[in-house]
PDB file of C-alpha atoms in Angstrom:
ATOM      1  CA  THR A   1       0.000   0.000   0.000  1.00  0.00           C
ATOM      2  CA  ARG A   2       2.811   2.411   0.847  1.00  0.00           C
ATOM      3  CA  HIS A   3       4.621   1.635  -2.411  1.00  0.00           C
ATOM      4  CA  VAL A   4       1.685   1.377  -4.828  1.00  0.00           C
ATOM      5  CA  TYR A   5      -0.459   4.183  -3.496  1.00  0.00           C
ATOM      6  CA  LEU A   6       1.543   6.681  -1.470  1.00  0.00           C
ATOM      7  CA  GLN A   7       4.905   6.402  -3.236  1.00  0.00           C
ATOM      8  CA  ASN A   8       3.822   5.873  -6.860  1.00  0.00           C
ATOM      9  CA  SER A   9       1.184   8.596  -6.717  1.00  0.00           C
ATOM     10  CA  GLY A  10       3.612  11.177  -5.351  1.00  0.00           C
ATOM     11  CA  VAL A  11       1.366  11.720  -2.316  1.00  0.00           C
ATOM     12  CA  LYS A  12       4.002  10.664   0.220  1.00  0.00           C
ATOM     13  CA  GLN A  13       6.499  13.174  -1.181  1.00  0.00           C
ATOM     14  CA  ARG A  14       3.922  15.984  -1.288  1.00  0.00           C
ATOM     15  CA  LEU A  15       2.851  15.384   2.302  1.00  0.00           C
ATOM     16  CA  ALA A  16       6.454  15.135   3.516  1.00  0.00           C
ATOM     17  CA  ARG A  17       7.049  18.600   1.991  1.00  0.00           C
ATOM     18  CA  GLY A  18       3.958  19.903   3.805  1.00  0.00           C
ATOM     19  CA  GLU A  19       2.030  20.469   0.557  1.00  0.00           C
ATOM     20  CA  SER A  20      -1.741  20.566   0.578  1.00  0.00           C
ATOM     21  CA  THR A  21      -2.975  17.382  -1.099  1.00  0.00           C
ATOM     22  CA  ALA A  22      -6.309  15.959  -2.217  1.00  0.00           C
ATOM     23  CA  VAL A  23      -6.793  12.226  -2.746  1.00  0.00           C
ATOM     24  CA  LEU A  24      -9.723  10.191  -4.057  1.00  0.00           C
ATOM     25  CA  GLU A  25      -9.929   6.489  -3.278  1.00  0.00           C
ATOM     26  CA  VAL A  26     -12.289   4.191  -5.140  1.00  0.00           C
ATOM     27  CA  GLY A  27     -12.749   1.186  -2.876  1.00  0.00           C
ATOM     28  CA  LEU A  28     -11.987   2.096   0.759  1.00  0.00           C
ATOM     29  CA  GLY A  29     -12.025  -1.523   1.921  1.00  0.00           C
ATOM     30  CA  THR A  30     -10.175  -1.800   5.245  1.00  0.00           C
ATOM     31  CA  GLY A  31      -9.161   1.856   5.131  1.00  0.00           C
ATOM     32  CA  LEU A  32      -5.448   1.032   5.254  1.00  0.00           C
ATOM     33  CA  GLY A  33      -4.559   3.346   2.352  1.00  0.00           C
ATOM     34  CA  MET A  34      -6.531   6.165   3.914  1.00  0.00           C
ATOM     35  CA  LEU A  35      -5.015   5.648   7.376  1.00  0.00           C
ATOM     36  CA  LEU A  36      -1.469   5.553   6.006  1.00  0.00           C
ATOM     37  CA  THR A  37      -2.151   8.736   4.024  1.00  0.00           C
ATOM     38  CA  VAL A  38      -3.645  10.523   7.037  1.00  0.00           C
ATOM     39  CA  ASP A  39      -0.649   9.380   9.108  1.00  0.00           C
ATOM     40  CA  GLU A  40       1.761  10.854   6.528  1.00  0.00           C
ATOM     41  CA  ALA A  41      -0.197  14.127   6.436  1.00  0.00           C
ATOM     42  CA  VAL A  42      -0.067  14.409  10.223  1.00  0.00           C
ATOM     43  CA  SER A  43       3.651  13.582  10.230  1.00  0.00           C
ATOM     44  CA  GLY A  44       4.356  16.197   7.535  1.00  0.00           C
ATOM     45  CA  ASN A  45       2.000  18.771   9.072  1.00  0.00           C
ATOM     46  CA  ALA A  46       0.255  18.957   5.713  1.00  0.00           C
ATOM     47  CA  THR A  47      -3.322  19.703   4.747  1.00  0.00           C
ATOM     48  CA  LEU A  48      -5.140  16.652   3.400  1.00  0.00           C
ATOM     49  CA  ASP A  49      -8.567  16.455   1.783  1.00  0.00           C
ATOM     50  CA  TYR A  50      -9.299  12.739   1.346  1.00  0.00           C
ATOM     51  CA  HIS A  51     -12.408  11.293  -0.301  1.00  0.00           C
ATOM     52  CA  ALA A  52     -13.223   7.597  -0.512  1.00  0.00           C
ATOM     53  CA  PHE A  53     -16.013   5.595  -2.098  1.00  0.00           C
ATOM     54  CA  GLU A  54     -17.201   2.390  -0.512  1.00  0.00           C
ATOM     55  CA  LEU A  55     -20.313   0.382  -1.249  1.00  0.00           C
ATOM     56  CA  GLU A  56     -19.949  -2.200   1.540  1.00  0.00           C
ATOM     57  CA  LEU A  57     -18.560  -0.941   4.831  1.00  0.00           C
ATOM     58  CA  LEU A  58     -16.772  -3.571   6.908  1.00  0.00           C
ATOM     59  CA  PRO A  59     -17.809  -4.321  10.492  1.00  0.00           C
ATOM     60  CA  LEU A  60     -15.733  -2.448  13.052  1.00  0.00           C
ATOM     61  CA  SER A  61     -14.814  -5.769  14.698  1.00  0.00           C
ATOM     62  CA  VAL A  62     -13.066  -6.824  11.473  1.00  0.00           C
ATOM     63  CA  LEU A  63     -11.173  -3.534  11.247  1.00  0.00           C
ATOM     64  CA  ARG A  64     -10.045  -3.804  14.869  1.00  0.00           C
ATOM     65  CA  ALA A  65      -8.894  -7.416  14.363  1.00  0.00           C
ATOM     66  CA  LEU A  66      -6.614  -6.296  11.506  1.00  0.00           C
ATOM     67  CA  GLU A  67      -4.569  -4.145  13.923  1.00  0.00           C
ATOM     68  CA  LEU A  68      -4.237  -1.395  11.319  1.00  0.00           C
ATOM     69  CA  GLN A  69      -2.581   0.909  13.855  1.00  0.00           C
ATOM     70  CA  SER A  70       0.528  -1.296  13.903  1.00  0.00           C
ATOM     71  CA  GLY A  71       1.753   0.226  10.626  1.00  0.00           C
ATOM     72  CA  LEU A  72       1.190   3.840  11.626  1.00  0.00           C
ATOM     73  CA  LYS A  73       3.588   6.366  13.118  1.00  0.00           C
ATOM     74  CA  SER A  74       0.784   7.641  15.360  1.00  0.00           C
ATOM     75  CA  SER A  75      -1.751   5.207  16.826  1.00  0.00           C
ATOM     76  CA  LYS A  76      -3.912   8.278  17.582  1.00  0.00           C
ATOM     77  CA  VAL A  77      -4.898   8.324  13.898  1.00  0.00           C
ATOM     78  CA  CYS A  78      -6.408   4.857  14.082  1.00  0.00           C
ATOM     79  CA  ASP A  79      -7.953   5.421  17.527  1.00  0.00           C
ATOM     80  CA  SER A  80      -9.670   8.595  16.328  1.00  0.00           C
ATOM     81  CA  TYR A  81     -10.909   6.939  13.130  1.00  0.00           C
ATOM     82  CA  PHE A  82     -12.286   3.874  14.947  1.00  0.00           C
ATOM     83  CA  GLY A  83     -14.071   6.093  17.469  1.00  0.00           C
ATOM     84  CA  TRP A  84     -15.658   8.109  14.669  1.00  0.00           C
ATOM     85  CA  TYR A  85     -16.432   4.961  12.646  1.00  0.00           C
ATOM     86  CA  GLU A  86     -18.251   3.411  15.606  1.00  0.00           C
ATOM     87  CA  GLU A  87     -20.220   6.581  16.284  1.00  0.00           C
ATOM     88  CA  VAL A  88     -21.096   7.509  12.691  1.00  0.00           C
ATOM     89  CA  LEU A  89     -20.694   4.628  10.240  1.00  0.00           C
ATOM     90  CA  VAL A  90     -21.673   1.450  12.086  1.00  0.00           C
ATOM     91  CA  ASP A  91     -25.386   1.878  11.349  1.00  0.00           C
ATOM     92  CA  ALA A  92     -25.100   4.485   8.600  1.00  0.00           C
ATOM     93  CA  GLU A  93     -27.410   4.738   5.627  1.00  0.00           C
ATOM     94  CA  ARG A  94     -26.136   5.693   2.192  1.00  0.00           C
ATOM     95  CA  GLY A  95     -24.631   9.148   2.243  1.00  0.00           C
ATOM     96  CA  SER A  96     -21.412  11.110   2.667  1.00  0.00           C
ATOM     97  CA  TYR A  97     -19.781  11.339   6.077  1.00  0.00           C
ATOM     98  CA  CYS A  98     -16.884  13.544   7.159  1.00  0.00           C
ATOM     99  CA  TRP A  99     -14.218  12.664   9.727  1.00  0.00           C
ATOM    100  CA  ARG A 100     -11.892  15.446  10.831  1.00  0.00           C
ATOM    101  CA  PHE A 101      -8.706  14.221  12.433  1.00  0.00           C
ATOM    102  CA  ASN A 102      -7.600  17.794  13.038  1.00  0.00           C
ATOM    103  CA  GLU A 103      -8.054  21.226  11.468  1.00  0.00           C
ATOM    104  CA  HIS A 104      -5.841  20.246   8.507  1.00  0.00           C
ATOM    105  CA  VAL A 105      -6.933  16.666   7.803  1.00  0.00           C
ATOM    106  CA  THR A 106     -10.404  15.706   6.620  1.00  0.00           C
ATOM    107  CA  VAL A 107     -11.681  12.425   5.275  1.00  0.00           C
ATOM    108  CA  THR A 108     -15.044  12.154   3.554  1.00  0.00           C
ATOM    109  CA  ILE A 109     -16.387   8.663   3.097  1.00  0.00           C
ATOM    110  CA  HIS A 110     -18.962   8.440   0.354  1.00  0.00           C
ATOM    111  CA  TYR A 111     -21.086   5.437   1.217  1.00  0.00           C
ATOM    112  CA  HIS A 112     -22.375   5.389  -2.354  1.00  0.00           C
ATOM    113  CA  ASP A 113     -21.971   3.550  -5.600  1.00  0.00           C
ATOM    114  CA  ALA A 114     -19.068   5.329  -7.317  1.00  0.00           C
ATOM    115  CA  LEU A 115     -20.831   4.891 -10.671  1.00  0.00           C
ATOM    116  CA  ASP A 116     -23.695   7.153  -9.592  1.00  0.00           C
ATOM    117  CA  PHE A 117     -21.684   9.836  -7.833  1.00  0.00           C
ATOM    118  CA  ARG A 118     -20.756  13.146  -9.455  1.00  0.00           C
ATOM    119  CA  PHE A 119     -18.305  15.642  -8.015  1.00  0.00           C
ATOM    120  CA  SER A 120     -19.291  19.253  -8.496  1.00  0.00           C
ATOM    121  CA  ARG A 121     -15.828  20.345  -9.602  1.00  0.00           C
ATOM    122  CA  PRO A 122     -13.451  18.637 -12.043  1.00  0.00           C
ATOM    123  CA  ALA A 123      -9.696  18.334 -11.564  1.00  0.00           C
ATOM    124  CA  ALA A 124      -9.959  18.229  -7.799  1.00  0.00           C
ATOM    125  CA  PHE A 125      -7.348  15.595  -6.874  1.00  0.00           C
ATOM    126  CA  GLU A 126      -3.585  15.111  -7.035  1.00  0.00           C
ATOM    127  CA  ALA A 127      -4.046  11.343  -6.804  1.00  0.00           C
ATOM    128  CA  ILE A 128      -6.635   8.624  -7.215  1.00  0.00           C
ATOM    129  CA  TYR A 129      -6.108   5.338  -5.383  1.00  0.00           C
ATOM    130  CA  PHE A 130      -8.063   3.004  -7.624  1.00  0.00           C
ATOM    131  CA  ASP A 131      -8.866  -0.221  -5.780  1.00  0.00           C
ATOM    132  CA  PRO A 132     -12.221  -1.711  -6.766  1.00  0.00           C
ATOM    133  CA  PHE A 133     -10.678  -5.212  -6.687  1.00  0.00           C
ATOM    134  CA  ALA A 134     -10.338  -6.429 -10.275  1.00  0.00           C
ATOM    135  CA  PRO A 135     -12.215  -6.144 -13.571  1.00  0.00           C
ATOM    136  CA  ALA A 136     -13.590  -9.658 -13.082  1.00  0.00           C
ATOM    137  CA  VAL A 137     -15.237  -8.599  -9.802  1.00  0.00           C
ATOM    138  CA  ASN A 138     -16.353  -5.000 -10.526  1.00  0.00           C
ATOM    139  CA  GLU A 139     -16.279  -4.838 -14.303  1.00  0.00           C
ATOM    140  CA  GLU A 140     -18.359  -1.640 -14.463  1.00  0.00           C
ATOM    141  CA  LEU A 141     -15.679   0.338 -12.612  1.00  0.00           C
ATOM    142  CA  TRP A 142     -12.950  -0.696 -15.064  1.00  0.00           C
ATOM    143  CA  THR A 143     -14.575   0.565 -18.254  1.00  0.00           C
ATOM    144  CA  GLU A 144     -12.979   3.217 -20.439  1.00  0.00           C
ATOM    145  CA  GLU A 145     -15.947   5.444 -19.654  1.00  0.00           C
ATOM    146  CA  PHE A 146     -15.527   5.247 -15.877  1.00  0.00           C
ATOM    147  CA  LEU A 147     -11.743   5.526 -16.013  1.00  0.00           C
ATOM    148  CA  GLY A 148     -12.238   8.559 -18.265  1.00  0.00           C
ATOM    149  CA  ARG A 149     -14.453  10.097 -15.581  1.00  0.00           C
ATOM    150  CA  MET A 150     -11.696   9.443 -13.069  1.00  0.00           C
ATOM    151  CA  ARG A 151      -9.224  11.210 -15.365  1.00  0.00           C
ATOM    152  CA  THR A 152     -11.347  14.358 -15.292  1.00  0.00           C
ATOM    153  CA  GLN A 153     -10.964  14.370 -11.497  1.00  0.00           C
ATOM    154  CA  LEU A 154      -7.156  14.554 -11.647  1.00  0.00           C
ATOM    155  CA  ARG A 155      -5.320  17.853 -11.581  1.00  0.00           C
ATOM    156  CA  ASP A 156      -2.548  18.371 -14.147  1.00  0.00           C
ATOM    157  CA  GLY A 157       0.335  16.095 -13.184  1.00  0.00           C
ATOM    158  CA  GLY A 158      -1.927  13.912 -11.025  1.00  0.00           C
ATOM    159  CA  HIS A 159      -1.699  10.133 -10.912  1.00  0.00           C
ATOM    160  CA  LEU A 160      -4.209   7.307 -10.878  1.00  0.00           C
ATOM    161  CA  VAL A 161      -2.559   4.310  -9.191  1.00  0.00           C
ATOM    162  CA  THR A 162      -3.808   0.744  -8.760  1.00  0.00           C
ATOM    163  CA  TYR A 163      -2.756  -2.738  -7.748  1.00  0.00           C
ATOM    164  CA  CYS A 164      -4.457  -4.132 -10.838  1.00  0.00           C
ATOM    165  CA  VAL A 165      -2.134  -5.759 -13.378  1.00  0.00           C
ATOM    166  CA  ASN A 166      -4.851  -6.901 -15.774  1.00  0.00           C
ATOM    167  CA  ARG A 167      -3.549  -6.555 -19.347  1.00  0.00           C
ATOM    168  CA  ARG A 168      -6.743  -4.849 -20.565  1.00  0.00           C
ATOM    169  CA  VAL A 169      -6.488  -2.244 -17.800  1.00  0.00           C
ATOM    170  CA  LYS A 170      -2.815  -1.529 -18.523  1.00  0.00           C
TER     171      LYS A 170
END
């Protein structure tokens, strides 16, 4: 996650320099990518505006069992997120929910289908962490049309990064 998302997108370097950064994640999953990014922003004293889509939120018990805090510089990041998650997301209905770690770091979780969501402004992100599993699982999110929509969300010089090595996607 550190290599594919933070390093390859340039986000780690931006945050280490204290640069304001906006990230979009398609497929929040366990939240590891988000937590590592928040941790880097806190460490670099940088402003972070993080947005993530997720269609199926995991139970908090699963997240706790993964011990996600073990890979963070500050366990306070994970503690704060889990507290907010329990209070806000455990029984949430579809919608967008904002977690503020501090005055510089905000995470908005869009508990929506990414296909149906429209951002009001284009070119809003320096990086997109694209992780909707694989084309065989979520084929609709790997179409040229959807990837083209993702491209419109990137600022000049931005990067879309993914674990996917599917030949068609490459």
